[in-house]
Amino acid sequence: MSAPTKVVLAYSGGLDTSIILKWLQTEYGCEVVTFTADLGQGEELEPARKKAELLGIKPENIFIEDVREEFVRDFVFPMFRANALYEGLYLLGTSIARPLISKRLVEIAAETGADAVAHGATGKGNDQVRFELSAYALNPAIKVIAPWREWDLTSRTRLLEFAEANQIPIAKDKRGEAPFSVDANLLHTSSEGKVLENPGEEAPDYVLQRITRPEEAPDTPEMVEITFEKGDAVAINGEAMSPAAILTRLNELGGKHGVGILDLVENRFVGMKSRGIYETPGGTVLLEAHRGIEQITLDSGAGHLKDSLMPRYAELIYNGFWFSPEREMLQAAIDKSQEHVSGTVRVKLYKGSARTVARWSENSLYSEAHVTFEDDAGAYDQKDAAGFIQLNALRLKLLAARNKRMKG
Amino acid sequence: MSAPTKVVLAYSGGLDTSIILKWLQTEYGCEVVTFTADLGQGEELEPARKKAELLGIKPENIFIEDVREEFVRDFVFPMFRANALYEGLYLLGTSIARPLISKRLVEIAAETGADAVAHGATGKGNDQVRFELSAYALNPAIKVIAPWREWDLTSRTRLLEFAEANQIPIAKDKRGEAPFSVDANLLHTSSEGKVLENPGEEAPDYVLQRITRPEEAPDTPEMVEITFEKGDAVAINGEAMSPAAILTRLNELGGKHGVGILDLVENRFVGMKSRGIYETPGGTVLLEAHRGIEQITLDSGAGHLKDSLMPRYAELIYNGFWFSPEREMLQAAIDKSQEHVSGTVRVKLYKGSARTVARWSENSLYSEAHVTFEDDAGAYDQKDAAGFIQLNALRLKLLAARNKRMKG
Amino acid sequence: MSAPTKVVLAYSGGLDTSIILKWLQTEYGCEVVTFTADLGQGEELEPARKKAELLGIKPENIFIEDVREEFVRDFVFPMFRANALYEGLYLLGTSIARPLISKRLVEIAAETGADAVAHGATGKGNDQVRFELSAYALNPAIKVIAPWREWDLTSRTRLLEFAEANQIPIAKDKRGEAPFSVDANLLHTSSEGKVLENPGEEAPDYVLQRITRPEEAPDTPEMVEITFEKGDAVAINGEAMSPAAILTRLNELGGKHGVGILDLVENRFVGMKSRGIYETPGGTVLLEAHRGIEQITLDSGAGHLKDSLMPRYAELIYNGFWFSPEREMLQAAIDKSQEHVSGTVRVKLYKGSARTVARWSENSLYSEAHVTFEDDAGAYDQKDAAGFIQLNALRLKLLAARNKRMKG
Amino acid sequence: MSAPTKVVLAYSGGLDTSIILKWLQTEYGCEVVTFTADLGQGEELEPARKKAELLGIKPENIFIEDVREEFVRDFVFPMFRANALYEGLYLLGTSIARPLISKRLVEIAAETGADAVAHGATGKGNDQVRFELSAYALNPAIKVIAPWREWDLTSRTRLLEFAEANQIPIAKDKRGEAPFSVDANLLHTSSEGKVLENPGEEAPDYVLQRITRPEEAPDTPEMVEITFEKGDAVAINGEAMSPAAILTRLNELGGKHGVGILDLVENRFVGMKSRGIYETPGGTVLLEAHRGIEQITLDSGAGHLKDSLMPRYAELIYNGFWFSPEREMLQAAIDKSQEHVSGTVRVKLYKGSARTVARWSENSLYSEAHVTFEDDAGAYDQKDAAGFIQLNALRLKLLAARNKRMKG
């Protein structure tokens, strides 16, 4: 790879990415473009502008964008159509944000004539893979720089020395090491590392960033009604809202009631296990409600196929293959299934749990006439069941007869 | 099908199966053998003996058995090794009990020289399918009689008339119709029908049979530690227990803390949707804990394969194919994966939720050396990640270049 | 089911469906509409018109249609995009024709105000299921009449008696019983039953209807070049042709060279095994060529996903679920994958085999630069492979270390 | 990785691995142990011993072994139980040999106190991955040396110079470059590279190493009968033979009749496409026959599950994950299915094709009584089919009614 001349950096404004910014300038002597995205992580973005300017970035090279609506509409919602859970439990909050950032990095590179992009993910994690696979899938000629895999700033001490030597301001609370590492966006907050590294020890309460401890949540349950159209949430308690507004509102509700905490040891794509504490308040409620509306609007053939495809779909997103033909194939199948997934679900929130308690829809496939214990007026002929069972049993009978014959 | 001469009836001792008993005698003029099983449904069995005698069953034709250990050891536990959930949510509490009952019916038929078995499941549900597929798979020559599909006792009134006409005792509370129908065993209690038939209306609180409402559960969380060996729970809080004893204890703990309530609209195998309220207190805790121990002892290749096989495995059990070659094939694969799934999980129970908070094992695959944010002493070379990403990206790059070329 | 008043019958003009026609008139006293389709079975259709008239069908109730283009374009080609093979070998030639016939039956019922459709499939086979599931999926209120499951004409003798009693003309060669039963359309000819019923005995040569015995095929191989666009064949040897024309031409070529004979014992949906001799000359060549063009235009992610979905897709078609949401979901995924499956394949035909020997495409993903044994000018850095392997190996190393530790 | 002190080299005795041998001695100054295996590649092994001695290998460090029986029994046969085909066509002839070689390398390393193993696979192919994943899975502490990824002997000229400078004998025909590269073992011969690199050009006839061109094969078909027990071939034409003897005999028969030629463009695990000509004469016959015996002895539930698992199983073997928990899980499932796969298949070989024409078994599940067109004496009640269809149709009817309602 020849040296880059102009690099678009995913820049948070924090210490680490500021060091990367400076390192790119000094190591490669290249022009740096910064991209700072509001994904709903709950931080002010404007300080990042000032910091970038301070570090010598030209105003026209500073990109600060609110991408929350795009994030929820084009990434989070399509993923929730699939009821995606990685390893049975993880709602993929970090994974799903990476392709969007890469997409914007590559687009800004095209706009600004940059030949490279850079990110601040380490060489041990999944995020490097997600950033880079997305970037390469969108521009096969792009260079990707991952300073954490390249440089020799391998200890906290050396990082701080580099920062000081390069006049990078260091916030007081960044002098010492954080007790764990945090990533956040509108869908979730993850915490990992350091005090959390032993999966046999409970995570301390102070790890929680956005969800009230269930024990401190309100003593009174709260109901929330979520309305779906074609598989996507479109209203809360009857009020139509934008995708990002919906997720924001569900985060408030779920967070207030202690919903969405997950303590997980997961398998990273790069081969080792890691332990994380995930907080996904709104997403947890949304998944429950989406399952609820599918229960009455989705046929069993479609639903069972979806369930069987889901683990692979979730794995693709986790591994960084959002922009891959196979994810797009699965998405086409999943989206096809959602055409009639419209209606409303009532979810009960209480001290850590979110449970569907009612759901209704004009599209409902539920037929009281067929299922009723009462007289069904001929909707269903119970005698049909005899034939159904006989033919389903036929191969089992032939097997049993064969096996008996062979033993006898 | 020629007329049966001797029938083994799955007999609960209740009004409905007593009517069936009498109907078999009168309709087919055949000898009836009763089989009453203690599956942990929480009812005394001896009254069933007296009732059977009262209805003219010879003592040697009355079989009353406690099959709880067999149920948990040979059916529930193998199923939990798979983390089986039907349609993403249902723990298959009813489904998994049916094959065991059929197995005993068929065995008792062989012992007593009976040529038929009979059950009290209706023609609209899944249970008829489960009973009959299991019976045919175990004895292809057996006759199965399903009175509900045959007789003309199609209303409550006619049933009671038949009972009265045949001197079948009717408990006072059985005169009126129950507001919903209940099935129970050691794994779960399900309620459905009547007041529950509208999935858009919340289930009334009085439906709950064995789980404390979360709002009334203790205000203090409780920890429980479950120890696994080869995928099966073997001890609770350090105390070794039999399979049934473990599930009983977990039921107490989960039930006390409001854990395991599910309001579900599901797809029946016979083609319609139905709504049920499921209470699976111990099973819900057990599934959480099993996932927890797999997190540190199961490799990602094995875990992801299991996850992808699970929906099909669960569907097979739901549909009644426990005794089928494909269920046995999947079981062989799942059991193979559990060889090292041993260790202990701590689960926190609190007002409706059960969450893994810690897990440890001698078999752990978690490597702090590899995952640590600290210096890993060379356990992992971050530069390897660059090659890993490049080769994973290669096909995506070739695709992107092709697609660009074709557009250009 | 109330009695039908007007029935659309799938009518071939042959003896059996003529008997059905008359039986419908006499048994139900209902008006009959006949539908005779040219699916490429190689029979004249006009005689069917005369026969129908002779049996008293009003001219406006006689529908005779050439549906060959629709058959290939909307059914055969979509299926071939999936490389569908049932049980690894069967190209689904009969299965894929049934939904089209049902679709037209239901449409003609709507046009003519009929309330029922009827078909001539027996109660032992798959075709009844395919006809009826399709009909119900397209019109849930339609009645379906399957005379073979209803009537008492259960022997050849009784059928002929009924025909004679009702002045149905009997062709001389229909007096005796055929040595086996044949179904044909543009995609294939199947033969089964009677002399073919013992799967341990070789099928006699005279069974073959449209494929030259390989031993009698030309001694000189012939090349054929098939051009694809978006997964569908569009030209042969450079000549653009309609879908039906393409399949017709490939049938000629394949048939001439002995290609496409299959002797199969398969599992019917209704539970038993059956043995058939299938002749699919053009389809066999087409599948080979489609695989060939996918080899260079389809990415591995897409290709492997397709391969894993295929068995389920094929099973759905075999079982009669063409018009089901899950087949449509899979089709959406498959079609998504075919966007760039364009190019040309050369297939060599010779005495029973069809082998891809060359393929080329503007869309090719094959990169000689990457794969070459020669100097690749930096297209691929072999050192990346080391990192790729290390990270793929990491979990296996951790497993091996754990297992060694536990034994030691 | 610290420098190795003793290396076990997969040594063919040819020029390339001789150069590697010498390079290991000179580059690492380490002791070299050679392992030369007879996998049925059709070469004498004793010359390898002489060459190794000539290059200074101590006699006790020279391991020459005939592993053909182990290869077929423990690797080829288990794989054929799965009917494994990579990307629909490839019989995995190269892939399946690698784990066995790695296993012996690692075992010999343990025996001889070596700390490393080395192989002659390049950095562009799959074989490096297969060798190394297998080695690491069997001994996580082993070092693996892949000279082709390390050294600077990147052209034919430099290789020959190195050979000359180190007194390595160069056979005359190795002076020039081979027109393509060949790998062979008892299961197959693969040819790739150089003249084969353009997938749009037909492979020249002289590429074929072991299969007669179909045009030159005998004009008379030949029948072969293969007997299976529990899924493995045990006899040919009634004569019991060892696994390797069976494959050898089938190779002779298939090769004589032009059976088993495949021209494939496949997706390598390392990310690019490559084109190969594969000759798998015996394996092609064996796969056909195995499918044939499964047709009558395997139930549809087991067979369809196998078919759906096969693509993943084949991909695992192709990618080098033979020694992985997920391959072992799948093997457990597959082996479970083979318990009754016993019987005999007759296959007709003729000028390039191998077709099953008859099969029979004591274990047969084929029931002429059920399938017959003749009177079945009540084995099957055609009326059962009506109920079977009605319940399978129910969800489709509910769907159609819903969709109609929503449009209306």
PDB file of C-alpha atoms in Angstrom, chain C residues 13-14 21 95 140 164 170 205 332 351 368 373:
ATOM      1  CA  GLY C  13     -59.091 -34.804 -23.534  1.00  0.00           C
ATOM      2  CA  GLY C  14     -57.965 -38.283 -22.564  1.00  0.00           C
ATOM      3  CA  LEU C  21     -66.066 -34.799 -16.773  1.00  0.00           C
ATOM      4  CA  SER C  95     -44.107 -30.228  -9.535  1.00  0.00           C
ATOM      5  CA  PRO C 140     -59.692 -19.533  -0.157  1.00  0.00           C
ATOM      6  CA  GLU C 164     -69.209 -47.307 -21.984  1.00  0.00           C
ATOM      7  CA  ILE C 170     -62.419 -45.291 -25.685  1.00  0.00           C
ATOM      8  CA  ASP C 205     -35.647 -49.224 -22.465  1.00  0.00           C
ATOM      9  CA  ALA C 332     -36.861 -12.677  -3.380  1.00  0.00           C
ATOM     10  CA  LYS C 351     -23.859 -39.771 -24.936  1.00  0.00           C
ATOM     11  CA  GLU C 368      -6.544 -13.975 -13.133  1.00  0.00           C
ATOM     12  CA  PHE C 373       0.714 -18.915 -10.352  1.00  0.00           C
TER      13      PHE C 373
END
